[in-house]
JSON list of C-alpha atoms in Angstrom, two decimals:
[
{"chain": "A", "resi": 1, "resn": "MET", "atom": "CA", "xyz": [-0.24, -0.15, -0.15]},
{"chain": "A", "resi": 2, "resn": "HIS", "atom": "CA", "xyz": [2.97, 2.29, 0.34]},
{"chain": "A", "resi": 3, "resn": "ASP", "atom": "CA", "xyz": [2.55, 3.16, -3.00]},
{"chain": "A", "resi": 4, "resn": "LEU", "atom": "CA", "xyz": [-0.78, 4.24, -3.32]},
{"chain": "A", "resi": 5, "resn": "THR", "atom": "CA", "xyz": [-1.60, 8.32, -2.64]},
{"chain": "A", "resi": 6, "resn": "GLY", "atom": "CA", "xyz": [-3.42, 9.62, -0.24]},
{"chain": "A", "resi": 7, "resn": "PHE", "atom": "CA", "xyz": [-6.77, 9.46, -2.48]},
{"chain": "A", "resi": 8, "resn": "GLN", "atom": "CA", "xyz": [-6.23, 5.66, -3.55]},
{"chain": "A", "resi": 9, "resn": "ARG", "atom": "CA", "xyz": [-6.41, 4.40, 0.27]},
{"chain": "A", "resi": 10, "resn": "ASP", "atom": "CA", "xyz": [-8.93, 6.37, 0.71]},
{"chain": "A", "resi": 11, "resn": "LEU", "atom": "CA", "xyz": [-10.90, 4.67, -1.82]},
{"chain": "A", "resi": 12, "resn": "LEU", "atom": "CA", "xyz": [-10.29, 1.22, -0.43]},
{"chain": "A", "resi": 13, "resn": "PHE", "atom": "CA", "xyz": [-11.41, 2.45, 2.82]},
{"chain": "A", "resi": 14, "resn": "VAL", "atom": "CA", "xyz": [-14.54, 3.73, 1.72]},
{"chain": "A", "resi": 15, "resn": "THR", "atom": "CA", "xyz": [-14.88, 0.31, -0.40]},
{"chain": "A", "resi": 16, "resn": "CYS", "atom": "CA", "xyz": [-14.08, -1.51, 2.91]},
{"chain": "A", "resi": 17, "resn": "GLY", "atom": "CA", "xyz": [-16.54, 0.32, 5.23]},
{"chain": "A", "resi": 18, "resn": "LEU", "atom": "CA", "xyz": [-19.63, -0.53, 1.80]},
{"chain": "A", "resi": 19, "resn": "ASP", "atom": "CA", "xyz": [-21.30, -3.13, 1.17]},
{"chain": "A", "resi": 20, "resn": "GLU", "atom": "CA", "xyz": [-20.20, -3.54, -2.66]},
{"chain": "A", "resi": 21, "resn": "PRO", "atom": "CA", "xyz": [-20.49, 0.11, -3.32]},
{"chain": "A", "resi": 22, "resn": "ASN", "atom": "CA", "xyz": [-20.79, 1.27, -7.15]},
{"chain": "A", "resi": 23, "resn": "GLY", "atom": "CA", "xyz": [-18.49, 4.75, -7.82]},
{"chain": "A", "resi": 24, "resn": "LEU", "atom": "CA", "xyz": [-21.19, 7.52, -7.47]},
{"chain": "A", "resi": 25, "resn": "ASP", "atom": "CA", "xyz": [-21.41, 5.89, -3.81]},
{"chain": "A", "resi": 26, "resn": "ILE", "atom": "CA", "xyz": [-17.59, 6.28, -3.26]},
{"chain": "A", "resi": 27, "resn": "LYS", "atom": "CA", "xyz": [-18.32, 9.63, -4.85]},
{"chain": "A", "resi": 28, "resn": "ASP", "atom": "CA", "xyz": [-20.63, 10.24, -2.51]},
{"chain": "A", "resi": 29, "resn": "GLU", "atom": "CA", "xyz": [-18.95, 9.59, 0.79]},
{"chain": "A", "resi": 30, "resn": "LEU", "atom": "CA", "xyz": [-15.60, 11.17, -0.30]},
{"chain": "A", "resi": 31, "resn": "GLU", "atom": "CA", "xyz": [-17.09, 14.24, -0.93]},
{"chain": "A", "resi": 32, "resn": "ASP", "atom": "CA", "xyz": [-18.26, 14.42, 2.38]},
{"chain": "A", "resi": 33, "resn": "TYR", "atom": "CA", "xyz": [-15.76, 13.46, 4.18]},
{"chain": "A", "resi": 34, "resn": "TYR", "atom": "CA", "xyz": [-13.14, 15.80, 1.65]},
{"chain": "A", "resi": 35, "resn": "GLY", "atom": "CA", "xyz": [-15.91, 18.93, 1.32]},
{"chain": "A", "resi": 36, "resn": "THR", "atom": "CA", "xyz": [-15.23, 19.54, -2.20]},
{"chain": "A", "resi": 37, "resn": "THR", "atom": "CA", "xyz": [-16.61, 17.87, -5.31]},
{"chain": "A", "resi": 38, "resn": "ILE", "atom": "CA", "xyz": [-14.74, 14.79, -7.18]},
{"chain": "A", "resi": 39, "resn": "ASN", "atom": "CA", "xyz": [-14.62, 14.69, -10.84]},
{"chain": "A", "resi": 40, "resn": "HIS", "atom": "CA", "xyz": [-15.64, 11.30, -12.69]},
{"chain": "A", "resi": 41, "resn": "GLY", "atom": "CA", "xyz": [-12.05, 11.70, -14.36]},
{"chain": "A", "resi": 42, "resn": "ARG", "atom": "CA", "xyz": [-10.06, 11.31, -10.83]},
{"chain": "A", "resi": 43, "resn": "LEU", "atom": "CA", "xyz": [-12.08, 8.92, -9.54]},
{"chain": "A", "resi": 44, "resn": "TYR", "atom": "CA", "xyz": [-12.65, 6.12, -12.36]},
{"chain": "A", "resi": 45, "resn": "PRO", "atom": "CA", "xyz": [-8.58, 6.11, -13.41]},
{"chain": "A", "resi": 46, "resn": "ASN", "atom": "CA", "xyz": [-7.79, 5.61, -9.33]},
{"chain": "A", "resi": 47, "resn": "LEU", "atom": "CA", "xyz": [-10.46, 3.18, -8.94]},
{"chain": "A", "resi": 48, "resn": "ASP", "atom": "CA", "xyz": [-9.32, 1.70, -11.97]},
{"chain": "A", "resi": 49, "resn": "THR", "atom": "CA", "xyz": [-5.59, 1.42, -11.02]},
{"chain": "A", "resi": 50, "resn": "LEU", "atom": "CA", "xyz": [-6.58, -0.16, -7.59]},
{"chain": "A", "resi": 51, "resn": "CYS", "atom": "CA", "xyz": [-8.55, -3.10, -9.65]},
{"chain": "A", "resi": 52, "resn": "GLU", "atom": "CA", "xyz": [-5.37, -3.06, -12.27]},
{"chain": "A", "resi": 53, "resn": "LYS", "atom": "CA", "xyz": [-3.08, -3.51, -8.66]},
{"chain": "A", "resi": 54, "resn": "GLY", "atom": "CA", "xyz": [-5.51, -6.61, -7.21]},
{"chain": "A", "resi": 55, "resn": "LEU", "atom": "CA", "xyz": [-6.66, -4.73, -4.46]},
{"chain": "A", "resi": 56, "resn": "LEU", "atom": "CA", "xyz": [-10.40, -4.30, -5.80]},
{"chain": "A", "resi": 57, "resn": "ASP", "atom": "CA", "xyz": [-12.76, -6.12, -7.57]},
{"chain": "A", "resi": 58, "resn": "LYS", "atom": "CA", "xyz": [-14.99, -5.01, -10.05]},
{"chain": "A", "resi": 59, "resn": "ARG", "atom": "CA", "xyz": [-18.13, -6.58, -11.40]},
{"chain": "A", "resi": 60, "resn": "LYS", "atom": "CA", "xyz": [-21.41, -5.47, -13.54]},
{"chain": "A", "resi": 61, "resn": "GLN", "atom": "CA", "xyz": [-23.76, -3.96, -12.10]},
{"chain": "A", "resi": 62, "resn": "ASP", "atom": "CA", "xyz": [-26.05, -2.96, -14.92]},
{"chain": "A", "resi": 63, "resn": "GLU", "atom": "CA", "xyz": [-25.65, -2.06, -18.02]},
{"chain": "A", "resi": 64, "resn": "ARG", "atom": "CA", "xyz": [-24.31, 1.32, -16.86]},
{"chain": "A", "resi": 65, "resn": "THR", "atom": "CA", "xyz": [-22.55, 0.39, -13.02]},
{"chain": "A", "resi": 66, "resn": "ASN", "atom": "CA", "xyz": [-20.00, -1.43, -11.61]},
{"chain": "A", "resi": 67, "resn": "ALA", "atom": "CA", "xyz": [-19.84, -2.46, -8.04]},
{"chain": "A", "resi": 68, "resn": "TYR", "atom": "CA", "xyz": [-16.46, -2.82, -5.95]},
{"chain": "A", "resi": 69, "resn": "SER", "atom": "CA", "xyz": [-15.48, -4.73, -3.29]},
{"chain": "A", "resi": 70, "resn": "LEU", "atom": "CA", "xyz": [-12.03, -5.19, -1.71]},
{"chain": "A", "resi": 71, "resn": "THR", "atom": "CA", "xyz": [-10.10, -8.21, -2.73]},
{"chain": "A", "resi": 72, "resn": "ARG", "atom": "CA", "xyz": [-8.32, -10.69, -0.47]},
{"chain": "A", "resi": 73, "resn": "ARG", "atom": "CA", "xyz": [-5.33, -8.54, -1.11]},
{"chain": "A", "resi": 74, "resn": "GLY", "atom": "CA", "xyz": [-7.35, -5.46, -0.26]},
{"chain": "A", "resi": 75, "resn": "ARG", "atom": "CA", "xyz": [-8.28, -6.55, 3.02]},
{"chain": "A", "resi": 76, "resn": "ARG", "atom": "CA", "xyz": [-4.66, -7.71, 4.39]},
{"chain": "A", "resi": 77, "resn": "GLU", "atom": "CA", "xyz": [-3.61, -4.47, 2.81]},
{"chain": "A", "resi": 78, "resn": "ILE", "atom": "CA", "xyz": [-6.00, -2.43, 4.72]},
{"chain": "A", "resi": 79, "resn": "VAL", "atom": "CA", "xyz": [-5.41, -4.06, 8.11]},
{"chain": "A", "resi": 80, "resn": "ASP", "atom": "CA", "xyz": [-1.50, -3.65, 7.67]},
{"chain": "A", "resi": 81, "resn": "ARG", "atom": "CA", "xyz": [-1.94, -0.46, 7.20]},
{"chain": "A", "resi": 82, "resn": "GLU", "atom": "CA", "xyz": [-4.15, -0.05, 10.26]},
{"chain": "A", "resi": 83, "resn": "SER", "atom": "CA", "xyz": [-1.13, -2.13, 12.16]},
{"chain": "A", "resi": 84, "resn": "TRP", "atom": "CA", "xyz": [1.29, -0.02, 10.87]},
{"chain": "A", "resi": 85, "resn": "GLU", "atom": "CA", "xyz": [-0.66, 3.77, 11.66]},
{"chain": "A", "resi": 86, "resn": "HIS", "atom": "CA", "xyz": [-1.71, 2.27, 15.63]},
{"chain": "A", "resi": 87, "resn": "GLN", "atom": "CA", "xyz": [2.21, 1.69, 16.57]},
{"chain": "A", "resi": 88, "resn": "TYR", "atom": "CA", "xyz": [2.58, 5.84, 15.95]},
{"chain": "A", "resi": 89, "resn": "ILE", "atom": "CA", "xyz": [-0.81, 6.73, 17.15]},
{"chain": "A", "resi": 90, "resn": "SER", "atom": "CA", "xyz": [-2.10, 4.19, 20.29]},
{"chain": "A", "resi": 91, "resn": "GLU", "atom": "CA", "xyz": [-1.36, 6.85, 22.79]},
{"chain": "A", "resi": 92, "resn": "LEU", "atom": "CA", "xyz": [-2.59, 9.66, 21.23]},
{"chain": "A", "resi": 93, "resn": "LEU", "atom": "CA", "xyz": [-6.07, 6.91, 20.85]},
{"chain": "A", "resi": 94, "resn": "GLU", "atom": "CA", "xyz": [-5.48, 6.04, 25.21]},
{"chain": "A", "resi": 95, "resn": "GLU", "atom": "CA", "xyz": [-5.47, 9.88, 25.89]},
{"chain": "A", "resi": 96, "resn": "GLU", "atom": "CA", "xyz": [-8.42, 10.89, 24.17]},
{"chain": "A", "resi": 97, "resn": "ALA", "atom": "CA", "xyz": [-10.66, 7.84, 25.41]},
{"chain": "A", "resi": 98, "resn": "GLU", "atom": "CA", "xyz": [-9.73, 8.91, 28.90]},
{"chain": "A", "resi": 99, "resn": "ARG", "atom": "CA", "xyz": [-10.70, 12.32, 27.97]},
{"chain": "A", "resi": 100, "resn": "ALA", "atom": "CA", "xyz": [-14.18, 10.93, 26.98]},
{"chain": "A", "resi": 101, "resn": "HIS", "atom": "CA", "xyz": [-14.47, 9.29, 30.17]}
]
């Protein structure tokens, strides 16, 4: 996952959190998070790249729409990334949890 852009990583995380989303579902989630419009020329080439890298599967949902899901490798990459991040922020997360109580 080290060779992915931040946008591509976000695409993986959003796809993981939705049930076989189509491109517009993913786009809507990221636009909510980013607070800005994501154009099709950015979204679909990046989804295709993730498919080519074996991180996402793409299947026909209907004549005009594709649905996306994580591959086994994509799931493993997300778990590995989350573990790597967690080693650096675990103290911060613990402190925030204590403050919430």
